[in-house]
């Protein structure tokens, strides 16, 4: 094989590699930069921070989430399912006064179950479920992340040995998680609600010794 032919083959192979790289970058670009920042909002910033400011690594992860879960279609809840989930949230909210840790743990389980009922990965696959939720509910997914963290790891005691700061952190986590719960349980179509459902949807107000509503 002549030297000229070898050089020609090398040039052709290099050109193919360059074209493939450009096409790959363009494909990723459809989900990159501004589009990813717009779609994921606070979740974009959270992912960049988790990658120690490495924007490219964060965007690769977010692009992979879109590719895995972007085609997911959420299943509407049946009215009876919705009422059951809302009743459980109300019960956890009331239980918070006496047992804040148990209430937060119940909220963690409840959101996982609601998400599973809507068609997201099962709650036993927390990381995968969270990734899927971040694609479709990016604005509120951090509340689930926070309530899961405090439910799984708990919090320390204060310097004086009390639990006031702990209870406040648990309260804030539960309040933040409510936004995602409400999105997942919101009816797909507006229709006249039963008296029980209207009561469940009515914003809850609490005394100062209870968990504060939004």
XYZ file of C-alpha atoms in Angstrom:
214
model
C 0.000 0.000 0.000
C 1.481 3.323 -1.067
C 2.217 6.135 1.357
C -0.289 8.379 -0.407
C -3.083 5.832 0.019
C -2.276 5.403 3.705
C -2.400 9.170 4.232
C -5.724 9.351 2.381
C -7.214 6.633 4.584
C -6.025 8.415 7.731
C -7.617 11.657 6.533
C -10.907 9.879 5.792
C -10.994 8.182 9.199
C -10.207 11.478 10.937
C -12.988 13.204 9.018
C -15.472 10.501 10.029
C -14.480 10.891 13.684
C -14.891 14.671 13.528
C -18.314 14.412 11.880
C -19.469 11.877 14.467
C -18.290 14.139 17.272
C -20.111 17.143 15.802
C -23.332 15.174 15.396
C -23.079 13.949 18.981
C -22.537 17.478 20.269
C -25.509 18.738 18.270
C -27.707 15.951 19.623
C -26.716 16.844 23.153
C -27.092 20.519 22.382
C -30.813 20.054 21.880
C -31.010 19.402 25.628
C -28.008 21.457 26.719
C -27.178 24.905 27.991
C -30.144 27.238 28.135
C -32.680 24.501 27.409
C -31.530 22.426 30.373
C -31.380 25.457 32.652
C -34.880 26.487 31.594
C -36.347 23.003 31.980
C -34.748 22.041 35.278
C -34.593 25.442 36.992
C -33.312 25.051 40.595
C -32.531 21.388 39.877
C -30.006 22.520 37.259
C -28.162 24.619 39.844
C -28.352 21.800 42.394
C -26.815 19.345 39.929
C -24.013 21.768 38.984
C -23.231 22.287 42.684
C -23.211 18.511 43.265
C -20.626 18.226 40.493
C -18.501 20.915 42.202
C -19.279 23.506 39.539
C -18.519 21.232 36.576
C -21.233 22.416 34.186
C -20.419 19.870 31.486
C -20.695 16.935 33.906
C -23.953 18.292 35.304
C -25.435 18.756 31.835
C -24.406 15.244 30.840
C -26.266 13.882 33.863
C -29.373 15.970 33.181
C -29.325 14.971 29.508
C -29.159 11.312 30.534
C -32.156 11.835 32.817
C -34.112 13.315 29.921
C -33.200 10.402 27.676
C -34.261 7.846 30.309
C -37.413 9.487 31.606
C -38.498 12.151 29.140
C -40.975 9.808 27.473
C -42.695 8.836 30.723
C -46.444 9.429 30.682
C -47.994 10.100 34.066
C -51.051 8.039 34.939
C -53.945 10.102 36.346
C -55.076 9.155 39.825
C -58.560 7.820 40.373
C -60.669 10.061 42.653
C -60.673 7.394 45.373
C -56.872 7.126 45.210
C -56.509 10.887 45.448
C -58.789 11.133 48.465
C -56.913 8.320 50.188
C -53.542 9.984 49.627
C -54.847 13.375 50.761
C -56.347 11.829 53.892
C -52.991 10.236 54.710
C -51.212 13.574 54.271
C -53.719 15.290 56.574
C -53.221 12.547 59.168
C -49.424 12.910 58.980
C -49.797 16.649 59.367
C -51.874 16.225 62.505
C -49.466 13.579 63.820
C -46.557 16.019 63.448
C -47.481 17.798 66.695
C -46.806 14.738 68.845
C -44.329 12.781 66.694
C -42.580 14.996 64.102
C -40.055 12.354 63.033
C -42.702 9.719 62.446
C -44.821 12.235 60.530
C -41.937 13.156 58.236
C -41.132 9.484 57.650
C -44.756 8.913 56.664
C -44.632 11.861 54.247
C -41.480 10.396 52.696
C -43.246 7.061 52.158
C -46.402 8.780 50.971
C -44.698 10.790 48.226
C -42.904 7.650 47.046
C -46.228 5.809 46.847
C -48.015 8.661 45.059
C -45.196 8.917 42.522
C -45.337 5.157 41.952
C -49.102 5.351 41.456
C -48.580 8.095 38.857
C -46.283 5.832 36.840
C -42.844 6.870 38.085
C -40.276 4.222 39.105
C -41.133 2.380 42.308
C -40.238 4.061 45.583
C -37.828 1.235 46.350
C -35.640 2.730 43.613
C -35.389 6.135 45.290
C -32.584 7.595 43.166
C -34.220 6.534 39.915
C -37.623 7.771 41.089
C -36.094 11.107 42.072
C -34.369 11.406 38.687
C -37.652 10.767 36.860
C -39.512 13.249 39.055
C -36.851 15.871 38.377
C -37.575 15.620 34.655
C -41.325 16.201 35.048
C -41.558 18.181 38.310
C -38.186 19.905 38.493
C -39.487 22.940 40.351
C -40.570 20.967 43.410
C -38.431 17.832 43.483
C -36.014 19.290 46.033
C -38.717 19.114 48.694
C -38.874 15.343 48.255
C -35.089 15.109 48.373
C -35.003 17.082 51.596
C -37.773 15.203 53.366
C -36.213 11.876 52.346
C -32.846 12.947 53.730
C -34.159 13.962 57.134
C -36.433 10.912 57.259
C -33.544 8.558 56.540
C -30.737 10.201 58.501
C -32.514 12.291 61.120
C -30.895 15.365 62.626
C -28.646 16.024 65.584
C -29.562 17.604 68.895
C -28.980 21.229 69.765
C -26.032 22.427 71.846
C -28.298 22.531 74.902
C -29.387 18.944 74.300
C -32.905 19.940 73.221
C -34.776 19.149 70.035
C -36.170 22.578 69.057
C -33.864 23.038 66.061
C -34.508 19.458 64.985
C -38.265 19.966 65.004
C -37.929 23.156 62.961
C -35.850 21.400 60.327
C -38.379 18.588 60.148
C -41.211 21.108 59.858
C -39.482 22.983 57.019
C -38.786 19.740 55.155
C -42.419 18.703 55.415
C -43.662 22.117 54.257
C -41.315 22.089 51.267
C -42.318 18.546 50.301
C -46.000 19.505 50.208
C -45.588 21.370 46.885
C -44.588 18.184 45.066
C -47.335 16.202 46.780
C -49.924 18.727 45.615
C -48.619 18.606 42.047
C -48.788 14.814 41.987
C -52.312 14.703 43.421
C -53.786 17.617 41.458
C -56.777 16.499 39.353
C -56.119 16.337 35.616
C -59.440 18.006 34.831
C -61.416 20.452 36.885
C -64.731 18.945 37.873
C -67.227 19.403 40.733
C -65.735 17.836 43.854
C -67.519 15.993 46.598
C -67.796 17.700 49.986
C -65.078 15.396 51.310
C -62.737 16.199 48.422
C -63.380 19.939 48.794
C -62.432 19.679 52.440
C -59.264 17.768 51.555
C -58.240 20.423 48.998
C -58.949 23.309 51.341
C -55.631 24.850 52.531
C -54.808 23.769 56.076
C -54.024 26.424 58.680
C -52.264 25.565 61.882
C -51.685 26.987 65.288
C -48.200 28.145 66.146
C -47.410 24.847 67.871
C -48.248 22.932 64.685
C -46.512 22.653 61.339
C -46.998 25.896 59.437
C -48.725 25.866 56.054
C -47.548 27.760 53.010
